[in-house]
Amino acid sequence: MCVLPFKDLACRLKEKPDCKGNLVAIKCDVSQESQILCMFEAIKKTHGGVDVCINNAGLHMPQTQLMDGVTEQWKTVLDVSALQLLITKIFIHSL
């Protein structure tokens, strides 16, 4: 996952002469289990699997203040946090 837009990250990496390899972006809504599964399958099919998984999925919604936040937004934040466990589980099983 990356905070920068993919194009910005790719440009920054190209500016570094010592960076080697390829940067591959796969669009994935980490709040949707089916998309997480498809992402890992695409990586496995194209690259043979995942070697390193930095699982940092999460959301920040400014409107989700503890005392006056909207319940549906809190549910979304919590769902994404819970699905991080699925990402880790899939990665471990893919080793």
mmCIF file of C-alpha atoms in Angstrom:
data_model
loop_
_atom_site.group_PDB
_atom_site.id
_atom_site.type_symbol
_atom_site.label_atom_id
_atom_site.label_comp_id
_atom_site.label_asym_id
_atom_site.label_seq_id
_atom_site.Cartn_x
_atom_site.Cartn_y
_atom_site.Cartn_z
ATOM 1 C CA MET A 1 0.000 0.000 0.000
ATOM 2 C CA CYS A 2 1.276 3.447 -0.634
ATOM 3 C CA VAL A 3 0.164 6.875 0.433
ATOM 4 C CA LEU A 4 1.529 8.680 -2.597
ATOM 5 C CA PRO A 5 -0.309 8.422 -5.886
ATOM 6 C CA PHE A 6 1.336 5.622 -7.868
ATOM 7 C CA LYS A 7 2.563 7.998 -10.596
ATOM 8 C CA ASP A 8 4.346 10.155 -8.001
ATOM 9 C CA LEU A 9 6.001 7.138 -6.422
ATOM 10 C CA ALA A 10 7.116 5.769 -9.788
ATOM 11 C CA CYS A 11 8.628 9.160 -10.722
ATOM 12 C CA ARG A 12 10.483 9.412 -7.421
ATOM 13 C CA LEU A 13 11.925 5.937 -7.846
ATOM 14 C CA LYS A 14 13.100 6.718 -11.393
ATOM 15 C CA GLU A 15 15.016 9.718 -10.018
ATOM 16 C CA LYS A 16 17.116 7.406 -7.836
ATOM 17 C CA PRO A 17 19.950 5.911 -9.898
ATOM 18 C CA ASP A 18 20.582 3.109 -7.393
ATOM 19 C CA CYS A 19 16.971 1.806 -7.533
ATOM 20 C CA LYS A 20 16.716 -1.380 -9.538
ATOM 21 C CA GLY A 21 13.822 -3.652 -10.334
ATOM 22 C CA ASN A 22 10.212 -3.010 -11.199
ATOM 23 C CA LEU A 23 7.348 -1.321 -9.422
ATOM 24 C CA VAL A 24 4.030 -3.008 -10.121
ATOM 25 C CA ALA A 25 0.698 -1.516 -9.063
ATOM 26 C CA ILE A 26 -2.379 -3.622 -8.511
ATOM 27 C CA LYS A 27 -5.614 -1.839 -7.726
ATOM 28 C CA CYS A 28 -7.280 -3.425 -4.714
ATOM 29 C CA ASP A 29 -10.052 -2.235 -2.415
ATOM 30 C CA VAL A 30 -8.844 -3.651 0.902
ATOM 31 C CA SER A 31 -12.376 -3.454 2.280
ATOM 32 C CA GLN A 32 -13.442 -6.179 -0.173
ATOM 33 C CA GLU A 33 -12.314 -9.749 0.538
ATOM 34 C CA SER A 34 -12.845 -10.810 -3.078
ATOM 35 C CA GLN A 35 -10.466 -8.096 -4.312
ATOM 36 C CA ILE A 36 -7.819 -9.105 -1.762
ATOM 37 C CA LEU A 37 -8.022 -12.714 -2.944
ATOM 38 C CA CYS A 38 -7.842 -11.648 -6.607
ATOM 39 C CA MET A 39 -4.816 -9.447 -5.873
ATOM 40 C CA PHE A 40 -2.870 -12.314 -4.318
ATOM 41 C CA GLU A 41 -3.885 -14.661 -7.145
ATOM 42 C CA ALA A 42 -2.720 -12.135 -9.761
ATOM 43 C CA ILE A 43 0.614 -11.743 -7.976
ATOM 44 C CA LYS A 44 1.044 -15.510 -7.739
ATOM 45 C CA LYS A 45 0.184 -16.014 -11.416
ATOM 46 C CA THR A 46 2.411 -13.208 -12.689
ATOM 47 C CA HIS A 47 5.327 -13.266 -10.253
ATOM 48 C CA GLY A 48 5.156 -16.686 -8.598
ATOM 49 C CA GLY A 49 4.031 -15.323 -5.247
ATOM 50 C CA VAL A 50 4.742 -12.689 -2.647
ATOM 51 C CA ASP A 51 8.177 -12.630 -0.996
ATOM 52 C CA VAL A 52 7.558 -9.783 1.449
ATOM 53 C CA CYS A 53 4.225 -8.447 2.664
ATOM 54 C CA ILE A 54 4.072 -5.092 4.419
ATOM 55 C CA ASN A 55 0.523 -5.105 5.663
ATOM 56 C CA ASN A 56 -0.342 -1.507 6.412
ATOM 57 C CA ALA A 57 -3.919 -1.313 5.185
ATOM 58 C CA GLY A 58 -6.048 1.203 6.979
ATOM 59 C CA LEU A 59 -8.366 4.141 6.650
ATOM 60 C CA HIS A 60 -8.524 7.576 8.111
ATOM 61 C CA MET A 61 -11.830 9.349 7.877
ATOM 62 C CA PRO A 62 -11.861 12.800 9.451
ATOM 63 C CA GLN A 63 -15.594 12.476 10.127
ATOM 64 C CA THR A 64 -15.079 9.466 12.419
ATOM 65 C CA GLN A 65 -14.630 11.329 15.676
ATOM 66 C CA LEU A 66 -15.301 9.136 18.676
ATOM 67 C CA MET A 67 -18.185 11.117 20.128
ATOM 68 C CA ASP A 68 -19.877 12.409 16.980
ATOM 69 C CA GLY A 69 -18.754 10.032 14.224
ATOM 70 C CA VAL A 70 -21.140 8.403 11.785
ATOM 71 C CA THR A 71 -21.733 4.732 12.617
ATOM 72 C CA GLU A 72 -21.435 3.548 8.992
ATOM 73 C CA GLN A 73 -18.024 5.210 8.670
ATOM 74 C CA TRP A 74 -16.851 3.516 11.865
ATOM 75 C CA LYS A 75 -18.039 0.165 10.492
ATOM 76 C CA THR A 76 -16.014 0.723 7.330
ATOM 77 C CA VAL A 77 -12.879 1.635 9.304
ATOM 78 C CA LEU A 78 -13.288 -1.440 11.514
ATOM 79 C CA ASP A 79 -13.991 -3.746 8.553
ATOM 80 C CA VAL A 80 -10.782 -2.667 6.823
ATOM 81 C CA SER A 81 -8.834 -3.146 10.045
ATOM 82 C CA ALA A 82 -10.276 -6.638 10.478
ATOM 83 C CA LEU A 83 -9.533 -7.573 6.870
ATOM 84 C CA GLN A 84 -5.845 -6.819 7.468
ATOM 85 C CA LEU A 85 -5.786 -10.173 9.254
ATOM 86 C CA LEU A 86 -7.032 -11.818 6.064
ATOM 87 C CA ILE A 87 -4.191 -10.231 4.086
ATOM 88 C CA THR A 88 -1.659 -11.631 6.547
ATOM 89 C CA LYS A 89 -3.333 -15.066 6.534
ATOM 90 C CA ILE A 90 -3.306 -15.260 2.727
ATOM 91 C CA PHE A 91 0.343 -14.203 2.638
ATOM 92 C CA ILE A 92 1.361 -16.857 5.190
ATOM 93 C CA HIS A 93 -0.533 -19.576 3.319
ATOM 94 C CA SER A 94 1.128 -18.519 0.059
ATOM 95 C CA LEU A 95 4.632 -19.207 1.399
#
